[in-house]
mmCIF file of C-alpha atoms and ligand atoms in Angstrom:
data_model
loop_
_atom_site.group_PDB
_atom_site.id
_atom_site.type_symbol
_atom_site.label_atom_id
_atom_site.label_comp_id
_atom_site.label_asym_id
_atom_site.label_seq_id
_atom_site.Cartn_x
_atom_site.Cartn_y
_atom_site.Cartn_z
ATOM 1 C CA MET A 281 0.419 -0.183 0.315
ATOM 2 C CA SER A 282 1.312 3.656 -0.964
ATOM 3 C CA ARG A 283 2.592 5.779 1.920
ATOM 4 C CA PHE A 284 0.154 8.036 1.210
ATOM 5 C CA LEU A 285 -2.705 5.519 1.586
ATOM 6 C CA SER A 286 -2.145 4.174 4.657
ATOM 7 C CA THR A 287 -1.305 7.772 6.140
ATOM 8 C CA ALA A 288 -4.302 8.319 5.014
ATOM 9 C CA LEU A 289 -6.173 6.187 5.985
ATOM 10 C CA CYS A 290 -4.744 5.944 9.852
ATOM 11 C CA ALA A 291 -5.967 9.912 9.452
ATOM 12 C CA LEU A 292 -9.082 8.688 8.928
ATOM 13 C CA PHE A 293 -9.801 5.473 10.743
ATOM 14 C CA PHE A 294 -6.986 3.226 12.687
ATOM 15 C CA CYS A 295 -3.180 4.850 13.855
ATOM 16 C CA SER A 296 -2.403 1.714 15.269
ATOM 17 C CA MET A 297 -2.945 -0.416 12.087
ATOM 18 C CA THR A 298 0.131 1.246 10.755
ATOM 19 C CA SER A 299 2.656 -1.915 13.135
ATOM 20 C CA ILE A 300 0.316 -3.994 10.885
ATOM 21 C CA ASP A 301 0.455 -2.099 7.860
ATOM 22 C CA ALA A 302 3.783 -2.205 8.463
ATOM 23 C CA LYS A 303 4.570 -5.964 7.840
ATOM 24 C CA ALA A 304 2.284 -6.436 4.814
ATOM 25 C CA ALA A 305 4.181 -8.814 3.369
ATOM 26 C CA THR A 306 0.950 -10.632 2.667
ATOM 27 C CA ASP A 307 0.915 -14.484 0.837
ATOM 28 C CA ALA A 308 -2.585 -14.866 -1.063
ATOM 29 C CA LYS A 309 -0.762 -17.983 -1.268
ATOM 30 C CA ALA A 310 -0.494 -18.703 2.105
ATOM 31 C CA GLY A 311 -4.080 -16.979 2.369
ATOM 32 C CA LYS A 312 -5.872 -19.692 0.634
ATOM 33 C CA ALA A 313 -5.598 -23.140 2.624
ATOM 34 C CA ILE A 314 -6.433 -20.675 6.019
ATOM 35 C CA TYR A 315 -9.632 -20.002 4.131
ATOM 36 C CA ASP A 316 -10.745 -22.370 3.266
ATOM 37 C CA THR A 317 -10.280 -24.175 6.180
ATOM 38 C CA ASN A 318 -11.536 -20.946 8.553
ATOM 39 C CA CYS A 319 -13.138 -18.382 6.440
ATOM 40 C CA ALA A 320 -15.367 -20.647 3.298
ATOM 41 C CA ALA A 321 -17.793 -22.326 6.101
ATOM 42 C CA CYS A 322 -19.187 -18.242 6.116
ATOM 43 C CA HIS A 323 -17.659 -16.622 3.018
ATOM 44 C CA LYS A 324 -18.108 -19.579 0.029
ATOM 45 C CA ASP A 325 -22.029 -18.899 0.251
ATOM 46 C CA GLY A 326 -23.098 -16.178 2.153
ATOM 47 C CA VAL A 327 -23.984 -17.679 5.440
ATOM 48 C CA MET A 328 -25.106 -14.888 8.050
ATOM 49 C CA ASN A 329 -25.232 -11.981 5.245
ATOM 50 C CA ALA A 330 -21.361 -12.772 4.911
ATOM 51 C CA PRO A 331 -19.660 -11.390 1.798
ATOM 52 C CA LYS A 332 -19.418 -14.161 -0.535
ATOM 53 C CA LEU A 333 -16.097 -15.314 -2.316
ATOM 54 C CA GLY A 334 -15.734 -13.909 -5.326
ATOM 55 C CA ASP A 335 -19.036 -10.839 -4.926
ATOM 56 C CA LYS A 336 -17.635 -7.996 -7.051
ATOM 57 C CA ALA A 337 -20.732 -6.088 -5.959
ATOM 58 C CA ALA A 338 -19.826 -6.691 -1.923
ATOM 59 C CA TRP A 339 -17.038 -6.301 -1.827
ATOM 60 C CA THR A 340 -15.933 -3.790 -3.948
ATOM 61 C CA PRO A 341 -16.440 -1.174 -1.516
ATOM 62 C CA ARG A 342 -15.110 -3.314 1.619
ATOM 63 C CA ILE A 343 -11.384 -3.560 -0.213
ATOM 64 C CA LYS A 344 -12.085 0.554 -0.932
ATOM 65 C CA GLN A 345 -11.291 -0.289 3.701
ATOM 66 C CA GLY A 346 -7.565 -1.020 2.416
ATOM 67 C CA ILE A 347 -6.089 -4.307 2.954
ATOM 68 C CA ALA A 348 -5.103 -2.755 6.414
ATOM 69 C CA VAL A 349 -7.691 -2.762 7.656
ATOM 70 C CA LEU A 350 -9.675 -5.202 6.176
ATOM 71 C CA THR A 351 -7.307 -7.505 8.366
ATOM 72 C CA LYS A 352 -7.473 -6.195 11.663
ATOM 73 C CA LYS A 353 -11.327 -5.780 11.496
ATOM 74 C CA SER A 354 -10.735 -9.603 10.938
ATOM 75 C CA ILE A 355 -8.448 -9.739 14.114
ATOM 76 C CA THR A 356 -11.117 -8.176 16.573
ATOM 77 C CA GLY A 357 -14.365 -8.422 14.483
ATOM 78 C CA PHE A 358 -16.449 -6.919 13.805
ATOM 79 C CA THR A 359 -20.456 -5.715 13.424
ATOM 80 C CA GLY A 360 -20.751 -4.044 10.276
ATOM 81 C CA LYS A 361 -24.388 -3.748 8.863
ATOM 82 C CA VAL A 362 -25.249 -6.885 7.428
ATOM 83 C CA GLY A 363 -23.954 -8.809 10.400
ATOM 84 C CA THR A 364 -21.153 -9.786 13.034
ATOM 85 C CA MET A 365 -17.702 -11.458 12.341
ATOM 86 C CA MET A 366 -16.587 -12.955 15.926
ATOM 87 C CA PRO A 367 -12.380 -12.093 16.339
ATOM 88 C CA ARG A 368 -10.179 -13.913 13.339
ATOM 89 C CA GLY A 369 -13.379 -15.639 12.133
ATOM 90 C CA GLY A 370 -13.825 -17.787 15.147
ATOM 91 C CA ASN A 371 -10.608 -18.965 15.510
ATOM 92 C CA PRO A 372 -8.517 -17.695 18.251
ATOM 93 C CA LYS A 373 -5.774 -19.757 17.030
ATOM 94 C CA LEU A 374 -4.619 -17.730 13.945
ATOM 95 C CA THR A 375 -2.333 -15.663 14.222
ATOM 96 C CA ASP A 376 -2.106 -11.843 12.631
ATOM 97 C CA ALA A 377 0.072 -12.986 9.677
ATOM 98 C CA GLN A 378 -2.641 -15.762 8.435
ATOM 99 C CA ILE A 379 -5.276 -13.238 8.802
ATOM 100 C CA GLY A 380 -3.465 -10.999 6.891
ATOM 101 C CA ASP A 381 -2.922 -13.444 4.435
ATOM 102 C CA ALA A 382 -6.950 -14.530 4.210
ATOM 103 C CA VAL A 383 -7.495 -11.213 3.695
ATOM 104 C CA ALA A 384 -5.273 -10.666 0.407
ATOM 105 C CA TYR A 385 -6.930 -13.816 -0.490
ATOM 106 C CA ILE A 386 -10.418 -13.170 0.009
ATOM 107 C CA VAL A 387 -9.115 -9.516 -1.354
ATOM 108 C CA GLN A 388 -7.591 -11.417 -4.504
ATOM 109 C CA ALA A 389 -9.722 -13.375 -4.942
ATOM 110 C CA SER A 390 -13.242 -10.584 -4.964
ATOM 111 C CA LYS A 391 -11.986 -7.286 -6.876
HETATM 112 C C1 HEC B 215 -19.460 -16.945 11.485
HETATM 113 C C2 HEC B 215 -19.641 -16.518 9.915
HETATM 114 C C3 HEC B 215 -17.807 -15.800 9.361
HETATM 115 C C4 HEC B 215 -17.024 -16.621 9.487
HETATM 116 C C5 HEC B 215 -16.191 -18.344 10.337
HETATM 117 C C6 HEC B 215 -15.330 -14.953 8.831
HETATM 118 N N1 HEC B 215 -16.303 -14.217 8.492
HETATM 119 FE FE1 HEC B 215 -15.403 -12.646 7.290
HETATM 120 N N2 HEC B 215 -17.247 -11.691 7.799
HETATM 121 C C7 HEC B 215 -18.421 -12.164 8.637
HETATM 122 C C8 HEC B 215 -19.715 -11.696 8.371
HETATM 123 C C9 HEC B 215 -20.976 -11.225 8.570
HETATM 124 C C10 HEC B 215 -19.408 -10.479 7.376
HETATM 125 C C11 HEC B 215 -20.020 -9.285 7.337
HETATM 126 C C12 HEC B 215 -20.102 -8.657 8.592
HETATM 127 C C13 HEC B 215 -21.057 -7.208 7.602
HETATM 128 O O1 HEC B 215 -20.433 -6.003 7.127
HETATM 129 O O2 HEC B 215 -22.217 -5.867 8.241
HETATM 130 C C14 HEC B 215 -18.138 -10.398 7.403
HETATM 131 C C15 HEC B 215 -16.974 -9.563 6.810
HETATM 132 C C16 HEC B 215 -15.783 -9.785 6.500
HETATM 133 C C17 HEC B 215 -14.568 -8.855 5.653
HETATM 134 C C18 HEC B 215 -14.529 -7.280 5.535
HETATM 135 C C19 HEC B 215 -14.766 -6.686 5.889
HETATM 136 C C20 HEC B 215 -14.868 -4.960 6.194
HETATM 137 O O3 HEC B 215 -15.544 -4.257 6.096
HETATM 138 O O4 HEC B 215 -16.401 -5.553 4.857
HETATM 139 C C21 HEC B 215 -13.502 -9.461 5.718
HETATM 140 C C22 HEC B 215 -12.739 -8.878 5.166
HETATM 141 C C23 HEC B 215 -14.114 -11.270 6.508
HETATM 142 N N3 HEC B 215 -15.315 -10.869 6.708
HETATM 143 C C24 HEC B 215 -12.693 -11.430 6.415
HETATM 144 C C25 HEC B 215 -12.069 -13.443 7.020
HETATM 145 C C26 HEC B 215 -11.863 -13.560 7.677
HETATM 146 C C27 HEC B 215 -10.173 -13.896 7.251
HETATM 147 C C28 HEC B 215 -11.424 -14.605 7.383
HETATM 148 C C29 HEC B 215 -11.169 -16.522 8.372
HETATM 149 C C30 HEC B 215 -10.273 -16.352 9.157
HETATM 150 C C31 HEC B 215 -13.755 -15.139 8.104
HETATM 151 N N4 HEC B 215 -13.734 -13.601 7.325
HETATM 152 C C32 HEC B 215 -14.748 -15.283 8.236
HETATM 153 C C33 HEC B 215 -18.812 -13.816 8.795
HETATM 154 C C34 HEC B 215 -17.602 -14.445 9.683
#
């Protein structure tokens, strides 16, 4: 992510994000396996209103927040307009880096 974008995002939302953003050398390939085991339960078929993998209309506005923000929200869990996602998709064993990889995979497959 460009310096400008992350600075802008930082100013807008999550200044605490910069640490995650800085080491955000995400690996979408590794993320696929993490997604398949931990995220597909909801994100494949839209269970609990989760945005489906590959659904561009659902993901485009979300992706605009930037991967750093998406990752942060996936780590802490959040309640959005359509539903609630629990921290780390419900698997507390996943590391921040693994969540980042899974998010990178979802984003790559959905834009
Ligand atoms: C129990 C169901 C469930 C599981 C499992 C799940 N999610 Fe979600 N996720 C949701 C729901 C529901 C939303 C949409 C909430 C909303 O926007 O109202 C969501 C939204 C998201 C978003 C969009 C965030 C945003 O700001 O729009 C990302 C990124 C995401 N999930 C990543 C993941 C990752 C990565 C995993 C696996 C580690 C995962 N999810 C597992 C239910 C789930």
